């Protein structure tokens, strides 16, 4: 993993820095439908905002959900100004799930206050971590 991530750092460093919401749960994004298309009305809850790669926010948006709500429509990504791609997407996904698994394994998770399905998804994700690292390696041009 360390060898692969070393090769992944340069592409991450080339990504433009933008203002990130950093808590883009679906319930923090208000949308409405106009002629069959999603339109963003507002983003709520900005206290964790920071600057970084916008793909980070998109990875968090996909991971932190109360329940499956189906795929995010392409129109959302178009309006956001970024369609997620690799290697950034998988690197951020790995980072988020490792962070969550660490909290879960350390007993830092209050099961009454967190999204347990998301933490359990993190633990399932670890079962295929070798596959994920290989995918990142391929995306950064490693054989």
Coordinates of N, CA, C and O in Angstrom, one line a residue:
X1 N 0.8 -1.2 0.0 CA 0.0 0.0 0.0 C 0.9 1.2 0.0 O 0.6 2.2 -0.7
X2 N 1.9 1.2 0.8 CA 2.8 2.4 0.9 C 3.4 2.7 -0.4 O 3.5 3.9 -0.8
X3 N 3.9 1.7 -1.1 CA 4.5 1.9 -2.4 C 3.5 2.4 -3.5 O 3.9 3.4 -4.2
X4 N 2.3 1.9 -3.5 CA 1.3 2.4 -4.4 C 0.9 3.9 -4.1 O 0.8 4.7 -5.0
X5 N 0.7 4.2 -2.8 CA 0.3 5.5 -2.4 C 1.4 6.5 -2.7 O 1.1 7.7 -3.0
X6 N 2.6 6.1 -2.6 CA 3.7 7.0 -3.0 C 3.6 7.5 -4.4 O 3.8 8.7 -4.7
X7 N 3.2 6.6 -5.3 CA 3.0 7.0 -6.7 C 1.7 7.8 -6.9 O 1.5 8.4 -7.9
X8 N 0.8 7.7 -6.0 CA -0.5 8.4 -6.1 C -0.4 9.8 -5.6 O -1.3 10.6 -6.0
X9 N 0.6 10.2 -4.9 CA 0.7 11.5 -4.3 C 0.8 12.6 -5.4 O 0.1 13.6 -5.4
X10 N 1.7 12.4 -6.4 CA 1.8 13.4 -7.5 C 0.4 13.8 -8.2 O 0.1 15.0 -8.3
X11 N -0.4 12.8 -8.6 CA -1.7 13.2 -9.2 C -2.6 14.0 -8.2 O -3.3 14.9 -8.6
X12 N -2.5 13.6 -6.9 CA -3.3 14.3 -6.0 C -2.9 15.7 -5.8 O -3.7 16.7 -5.7
X13 N -1.5 15.9 -5.8 CA -1.0 17.3 -5.7 C -1.3 18.2 -6.8 O -1.2 19.4 -6.7
X14 N -1.6 17.6 -8.0 CA -2.0 18.4 -9.2 C -3.4 18.8 -9.2 O -3.8 19.7 -10.0
X15 N -4.2 18.3 -8.3 CA -5.7 18.7 -8.3 C -5.8 20.1 -7.8 O -5.2 20.5 -6.9
X16 N -6.8 20.9 -8.4 CA -7.0 22.2 -8.0 C -7.6 22.3 -6.6 O -8.4 21.4 -6.3
X17 N -7.2 23.3 -5.8 CA -7.8 23.5 -4.5 C -9.1 24.4 -4.7 O -9.1 25.4 -5.4
X18 N -10.2 23.9 -4.1 CA -11.4 24.7 -4.1 C -12.0 24.6 -2.7 O -11.6 23.9 -1.8
X19 N -13.0 25.5 -2.5 CA -13.8 25.4 -1.2 C -14.6 24.1 -1.2 O -15.3 23.8 -2.1
X20 N -14.4 23.4 -0.1 CA -15.1 22.1 0.1 C -16.1 22.3 1.3 O -15.8 22.9 2.3
X21 N -17.2 21.6 1.1 CA -18.2 21.6 2.2 C -17.7 20.7 3.3 O -17.9 21.1 4.5
X22 N -17.2 19.6 3.0 CA -16.6 18.6 3.9 C -17.6 17.8 4.8 O -17.2 17.1 5.6
X23 N -18.9 18.0 4.5 CA -19.9 17.3 5.2 C -21.1 17.1 4.3 O -22.2 17.4 4.6
X24 N -20.8 16.6 3.1 CA -21.8 16.7 2.0 C -22.8 15.5 2.1 O -22.9 14.7 1.1
X25 N -23.4 15.3 3.2 CA -24.4 14.2 3.3 C -25.6 14.6 2.4 O -25.9 15.8 2.3
X26 N -26.3 13.7 1.9 CA -27.4 14.0 1.0 C -28.4 14.9 1.7 O -29.1 15.8 1.1
X27 N -28.6 14.8 3.0 CA -29.5 15.7 3.7 C -29.0 17.1 3.9 O -29.7 18.0 4.4
X28 N -27.7 17.4 3.6 CA -27.2 18.7 3.6 C -27.3 19.4 2.2 O -26.9 20.6 2.1
X29 N -27.8 18.7 1.2 CA -27.9 19.3 -0.1 C -29.4 19.3 -0.5 O -30.1 18.3 -0.5
X30 N -29.9 20.5 -0.6 CA -31.3 20.7 -1.0 C -31.3 20.8 -2.5 O -30.6 21.6 -3.1
X31 N -32.2 20.0 -3.1 CA -32.4 20.0 -4.6 C -33.8 20.0 -4.9 O -34.7 19.7 -4.0
X32 N -34.1 20.5 -6.1 CA -35.5 20.4 -6.5 C -35.5 20.0 -8.0 O -34.4 20.1 -8.7
X33 N -36.6 19.5 -8.5 CA -36.6 19.0 -9.9 C -37.2 20.1 -10.8 O -38.2 20.7 -10.5
X34 N -36.5 20.3 -11.9 CA -36.9 21.3 -12.9 C -36.8 20.5 -14.2 O -35.8 20.2 -14.7
X35 N -38.0 20.3 -14.9 CA -38.0 19.7 -16.2 C -37.3 18.3 -16.2 O -36.5 18.0 -17.0
X36 N -37.4 17.5 -15.1 CA -36.8 16.2 -15.0 C -35.4 16.3 -14.6 O -34.7 15.2 -14.6
X37 N -34.8 17.4 -14.3 CA -33.4 17.5 -13.9 C -33.3 18.0 -12.5 O -34.1 18.8 -12.0
X38 N -32.2 17.5 -11.7 CA -32.0 18.0 -10.4 C -31.4 19.4 -10.5 O -30.5 19.7 -11.4
X39 N -31.8 20.3 -9.7 CA -31.2 21.6 -9.5 C -30.9 21.9 -8.1 O -31.7 21.6 -7.2
X40 N -29.7 22.3 -7.8 CA -29.3 22.6 -6.4 C -29.9 23.9 -5.9 O -29.8 24.9 -6.6
X41 N -30.6 23.8 -4.8 CA -31.2 25.0 -4.2 C -30.3 25.6 -3.1 O -30.2 26.8 -3.0
X42 N -29.6 24.7 -2.4 CA -28.8 25.2 -1.3 C -27.9 24.1 -0.7 O -28.3 22.9 -0.8
X43 N -26.8 24.5 -0.1 CA -26.0 23.6 0.7 C -26.1 24.1 2.1 O -25.9 25.3 2.4
X44 N -26.4 23.2 3.0 CA -26.5 23.5 4.4 C -25.3 23.0 5.2 O -24.6 22.2 4.8
X45 N -25.2 23.6 6.5 CA -24.2 23.0 7.4 C -22.8 23.1 7.0 O -22.1 22.2 6.7
X46 N -22.3 24.3 7.0 CA -20.9 24.6 6.5 C -19.8 24.7 7.6 O -18.7 25.1 7.3
X47 N -20.1 24.3 8.8 CA -19.1 24.5 9.8 C -17.8 23.7 9.7 O -16.8 24.0 10.3
X48 N -17.7 22.6 8.8 CA -16.5 21.9 8.6 C -15.8 22.2 7.3 O -15.0 21.5 6.8
X49 N -16.2 23.3 6.6 CA -15.7 23.7 5.3 C -14.2 23.9 5.4 O -13.6 24.3 6.4
X50 N -13.5 23.6 4.3 CA -12.1 23.7 4.2 C -11.7 23.7 2.7 O -12.6 23.7 1.8
X51 N -10.5 23.8 2.3 CA -10.1 23.8 0.9 C -9.4 22.5 0.6 O -8.8 21.9 1.4
X52 N -9.6 22.0 -0.6 CA -9.0 20.8 -1.1 C -9.6 20.4 -2.4 O -10.1 21.2 -3.2
X53 N -9.4 19.1 -2.8 CA -9.9 18.6 -4.0 C -11.4 18.3 -3.9 O -11.8 17.6 -3.0
X54 N -12.1 18.8 -4.9 CA -13.6 18.6 -4.9 C -14.0 17.1 -4.9 O -15.1 16.8 -4.5
X55 N -13.1 16.3 -5.4 CA -13.4 14.8 -5.5 C -13.6 14.3 -4.0 O -14.3 13.3 -3.8
X56 N -12.9 14.9 -3.1 CA -13.0 14.5 -1.7 C -14.5 14.6 -1.2 O -15.0 13.7 -0.6
X57 N -15.1 15.8 -1.5 CA -16.5 16.0 -1.1 C -17.4 14.9 -1.8 O -18.3 14.4 -1.2
X58 N -17.1 14.7 -3.1 CA -17.9 13.7 -3.8 C -17.8 12.3 -3.3 O -18.8 11.6 -3.2
X59 N -16.6 11.9 -2.8 CA -16.4 10.6 -2.2 C -17.2 10.5 -0.9 O -17.9 9.5 -0.6
X60 N -17.1 11.6 -0.1 CA -17.9 11.6 1.2 C -19.4 11.5 0.9 O -20.1 10.9 1.6
X61 N -19.8 12.2 -0.1 CA -21.2 12.3 -0.4 C -21.7 10.8 -0.8 O -22.8 10.5 -0.3
X62 N -21.0 10.1 -1.5 CA -21.4 8.7 -1.8 C -21.3 7.8 -0.6 O -22.1 6.8 -0.5
X63 N -20.4 8.0 0.3 CA -20.1 7.0 1.4 C -21.1 7.3 2.5 O -21.6 6.3 3.1
X64 N -21.3 8.5 2.9 CA -22.1 8.8 4.1 C -23.5 9.0 3.8 O -24.0 10.1 3.5
X65 N -24.3 7.9 3.9 CA -25.7 7.9 3.6 C -26.4 7.1 4.7 O -25.9 6.1 5.2
X66 N -27.6 7.5 5.1 CA -28.4 6.7 6.0 C -28.8 5.4 5.4 O -28.9 4.4 6.1
X67 N -29.1 5.4 4.2 CA -29.5 4.2 3.5 C -29.3 4.4 2.0 O -29.1 5.5 1.5
X68 N -29.3 3.3 1.2 CA -29.1 3.4 -0.2 C -30.2 4.3 -0.8 O -31.4 4.0 -0.6
X69 N -29.8 5.3 -1.6 CA -30.8 6.1 -2.2 C -30.7 6.1 -3.8 O -31.2 6.9 -4.5
X70 N -29.9 5.1 -4.2 CA -29.7 5.0 -5.7 C -28.5 5.8 -6.1 O -27.9 6.6 -5.3
X71 N -28.1 5.7 -7.4 CA -27.0 6.4 -7.9 C -27.2 7.9 -8.0 O -28.3 8.3 -8.2
X72 N -26.2 8.6 -7.8 CA -26.2 10.1 -7.9 C -26.4 10.4 -9.4 O -25.5 9.9 -10.2
X73 N -27.4 11.1 -9.9 CA -27.5 11.4 -11.3 C -26.3 12.2 -11.8 O -25.7 13.0 -11.1
X74 N -26.0 11.9 -13.1 CA -24.8 12.6 -13.7 C -25.0 14.1 -13.7 O -24.1 14.9 -13.6
X75 N -26.3 14.6 -13.8 CA -26.6 16.0 -13.7 C -26.0 16.7 -12.5 O -25.6 17.8 -12.5
X76 N -26.1 15.9 -11.4 CA -25.5 16.5 -10.1 C -24.0 16.8 -10.3 O -23.6 17.9 -9.9
X77 N -23.3 15.8 -10.8 CA -21.8 16.0 -11.0 C -21.6 17.2 -12.0 O -20.6 18.0 -11.8
X78 N -22.4 17.3 -13.0 CA -22.2 18.3 -14.0 C -22.4 19.7 -13.3 O -21.6 20.6 -13.5
X79 N -23.5 19.8 -12.5 CA -23.7 21.0 -11.8 C -22.7 21.3 -10.7 O -22.3 22.5 -10.5
X80 N -22.1 20.3 -10.2 CA -21.1 20.5 -9.1 C -19.8 20.9 -9.8 O -19.0 21.6 -9.2
X81 N -19.6 20.6 -11.1 CA -18.4 21.0 -11.8 C -17.3 20.0 -11.8 O -16.1 20.3 -12.1
X82 N -17.6 18.7 -11.4 CA -16.6 17.7 -11.3 C -17.2 16.3 -11.4 O -18.1 16.0 -10.6
X83 N -16.8 15.5 -12.3 CA -17.2 14.1 -12.4 C -16.1 13.3 -11.7 O -14.9 13.4 -12.2
X84 N -16.4 12.5 -10.7 CA -15.3 11.8 -10.0 C -14.6 10.8 -11.0 O -15.2 10.2 -11.9
X85 N -13.3 10.7 -10.8 CA -12.5 9.8 -11.6 C -11.4 9.3 -10.7 O -11.1 9.8 -9.6
X86 N -10.7 8.2 -11.2 CA -9.6 7.6 -10.5 C -8.3 8.2 -11.1 O -8.3 8.7 -12.2
X87 N -7.3 8.2 -10.3 CA -7.1 7.5 -9.0 C -7.7 8.3 -7.8 O -7.8 7.7 -6.7
X88 N -8.0 9.5 -7.9 CA -8.5 10.3 -6.8 C -9.6 9.7 -6.1 O -9.6 9.6 -4.8
X89 N -10.6 9.3 -6.8 CA -11.9 8.7 -6.2 C -11.5 7.6 -5.3 O -11.9 7.6 -4.1
X90 N -10.8 6.6 -5.8 CA -10.5 5.4 -5.0 C -9.6 5.7 -3.8 O -9.7 5.1 -2.7
X91 N -8.6 6.6 -4.0 CA -7.7 7.0 -2.9 C -8.5 7.6 -1.8 O -8.3 7.3 -0.6
X92 N -9.4 8.5 -2.1 CA -10.2 9.2 -1.1 C -11.2 8.2 -0.4 O -11.4 8.2 0.8
X93 N -11.8 7.3 -1.2 CA -12.7 6.3 -0.7 C -11.9 5.4 0.3 O -12.3 5.2 1.5
X94 N -10.7 5.0 0.0 CA -9.8 4.2 0.8 C -9.5 5.0 2.1 O -9.6 4.4 3.2
X95 N -9.1 6.2 2.0 CA -8.8 7.1 3.2 C -10.0 7.2 4.1 O -9.8 7.0 5.3
X96 N -11.2 7.4 3.6 CA -12.4 7.6 4.4 C -12.7 6.3 5.1 O -13.0 6.2 6.3
X97 N -12.7 5.2 4.4 CA -13.0 3.9 5.0 C -12.0 3.5 6.0 O -12.3 2.9 7.1
X98 N -10.7 3.7 5.8 CA -9.7 3.4 6.8 C -9.9 4.2 8.1 O -9.7 3.7 9.2
X99 N -10.2 5.5 7.9 CA -10.5 6.3 9.1 C -11.6 5.8 9.9 O -11.6 5.7 11.1
X100 N -12.7 5.4 9.2 CA -13.9 4.9 9.9 C -13.6 3.6 10.5 O -14.0 3.3 11.7
X101 N -12.9 2.7 9.8 CA -12.5 1.4 10.4 C -11.7 1.5 11.7 O -11.9 0.8 12.6
X102 N -10.8 2.5 11.6 CA -9.9 2.8 12.8 C -10.8 3.2 14.0 O -10.6 2.7 15.1
X103 N -11.7 4.1 13.7 CA -12.6 4.5 14.8 C -13.4 3.3 15.4 O -13.6 3.2 16.6
X104 N -13.9 2.5 14.5 CA -14.8 1.4 14.9 C -14.0 0.4 15.7 O -14.4 -0.1 16.7
X105 N -12.8 0.1 15.2 CA -11.9 -0.9 15.9 C -11.4 -0.4 17.2 O -11.2 -1.2 18.1
X106 N -11.2 0.9 17.3 CA -10.8 1.5 18.6 C -11.9 1.7 19.6 O -11.7 2.1 20.7
X107 N -13.1 1.3 19.2 CA -14.3 1.5 20.1 C -14.7 2.9 20.3 O -15.4 3.2 21.3
X108 N -14.4 3.8 19.3 CA -14.7 5.2 19.4 C -16.1 5.5 18.9 O -16.5 6.7 18.8
X109 N -16.8 4.5 18.4 CA -18.1 4.7 17.8 C -19.3 4.5 18.7 O -19.4 3.5 19.3
X110 N -20.0 5.6 18.9 CA -21.2 5.6 19.7 C -22.3 5.1 18.8 O -22.8 5.9 18.0
X111 N -22.8 3.9 19.0 CA -23.7 3.3 18.1 C -25.1 4.0 18.1 O -25.9 3.8 17.2
X112 N -25.4 4.8 19.1 CA -26.6 5.6 19.1 C -26.5 6.9 18.3 O -27.5 7.5 18.0
X113 N -25.3 7.3 18.0 CA -25.1 8.7 17.4 C -24.5 8.6 16.0 O -24.4 9.7 15.4
X114 N -24.1 7.5 15.5 CA -23.5 7.4 14.2 C -24.3 6.6 13.2 O -25.2 5.9 13.6
X115 N -23.9 6.6 12.0 CA -24.5 5.8 11.0 C -23.8 4.4 10.9 O -22.8 4.2 10.2
X116 N -24.3 3.5 11.8 CA -23.7 2.2 11.9 C -23.6 1.4 10.5 O -22.6 0.8 10.3
X117 N -24.5 1.5 9.6 CA -24.4 0.9 8.3 C -23.1 1.3 7.6 O -22.5 0.6 6.9
X118 N -22.8 2.6 7.8 CA -21.6 3.1 7.1 C -20.3 2.6 7.7 O -19.4 2.2 7.0
X119 N -20.3 2.5 9.1 CA -19.1 1.9 9.7 C -19.0 0.4 9.4 O -17.9 -0.1 9.2
X120 N -20.1 -0.3 9.3 CA -20.1 -1.7 8.9 C -19.6 -1.8 7.4 O -18.9 -2.8 7.1
X121 N -20.0 -0.9 6.6 CA -19.5 -0.9 5.2 C -18.0 -0.7 5.2 O -17.3 -1.3 4.3
X122 N -17.5 0.1 6.1 CA -16.0 0.3 6.1 C -15.3 -1.0 6.5 O -14.3 -1.4 5.9
X123 N -15.9 -1.8 7.4 CA -15.3 -3.1 7.8 C -15.4 -4.1 6.6 O -14.4 -4.8 6.4
X124 N -16.5 -4.1 5.9 CA -16.6 -4.9 4.7 C -15.6 -4.5 3.6 O -15.0 -5.3 2.9
X125 N -15.4 -3.2 3.5 CA -14.4 -2.7 2.5 C -13.0 -3.2 2.8 O -12.3 -3.5 1.9
X126 N -12.6 -3.3 4.1 CA -11.3 -3.8 4.4 C -11.1 -5.2 3.9 O -10.0 -5.7 3.7
X127 N -12.2 -6.0 3.8 CA -12.0 -7.4 3.3 C -11.5 -7.4 1.9 O -10.9 -8.5 1.5
X128 N -11.6 -6.4 1.1 CA -11.1 -6.3 -0.2 C -10.0 -5.3 -0.5 O -9.8 -4.8 -1.6
X129 N -9.3 -4.9 0.6 CA -8.3 -3.9 0.5 C -7.2 -4.2 -0.5 O -6.7 -3.3 -1.1
X130 N -6.8 -5.4 -0.6 CA -5.8 -5.7 -1.6 C -6.2 -5.4 -3.0 O -5.5 -4.8 -3.8
X131 N -7.5 -5.7 -3.3 CA -8.0 -5.4 -4.6 C -8.1 -3.9 -4.8 O -7.8 -3.4 -5.9
X132 N -8.4 -3.1 -3.8 CA -8.5 -1.6 -3.9 C -7.1 -1.1 -4.2 O -6.9 -0.2 -5.0
X133 N -6.1 -1.5 -3.4 CA -4.7 -1.0 -3.6 C -4.2 -1.4 -5.0 O -3.6 -0.5 -5.7
X134 N -4.6 -2.6 -5.5 CA -4.2 -2.9 -6.9 C -4.9 -2.0 -7.9 O -4.2 -1.6 -8.9
X135 N -6.1 -1.6 -7.7 CA -6.8 -0.7 -8.5 C -6.2 0.6 -8.6 O -6.0 1.2 -9.6
X136 N -5.8 1.1 -7.4 CA -5.1 2.4 -7.4 C -3.7 2.3 -8.1 O -3.4 3.2 -8.9
X137 N -3.0 1.2 -7.9 CA -1.7 1.0 -8.6 C -1.9 1.1 -10.1 O -1.1 1.7 -10.8
X138 N -3.0 0.4 -10.6 CA -3.2 0.4 -12.1 C -3.5 1.9 -12.5 O -3.1 2.3 -13.6
X139 N -4.3 2.6 -11.7 CA -4.7 3.9 -12.1 C -3.6 4.9 -12.1 O -3.6 5.9 -12.9
X140 N -2.5 4.7 -11.4 CA -1.4 5.6 -11.4 C -0.3 5.0 -12.3 O 0.9 5.5 -12.2
X141 N -0.6 4.0 -13.0 CA 0.4 3.5 -14.0 C 1.4 2.5 -13.6 O 2.4 2.2 -14.2
X142 N 1.2 1.9 -12.4 CA 2.0 0.8 -11.9 C 1.6 -0.5 -12.5 O 0.4 -0.8 -12.6
X143 N 2.6 -1.3 -12.9 CA 2.2 -2.6 -13.5 C 1.8 -3.6 -12.4 O 2.1 -3.5 -11.3

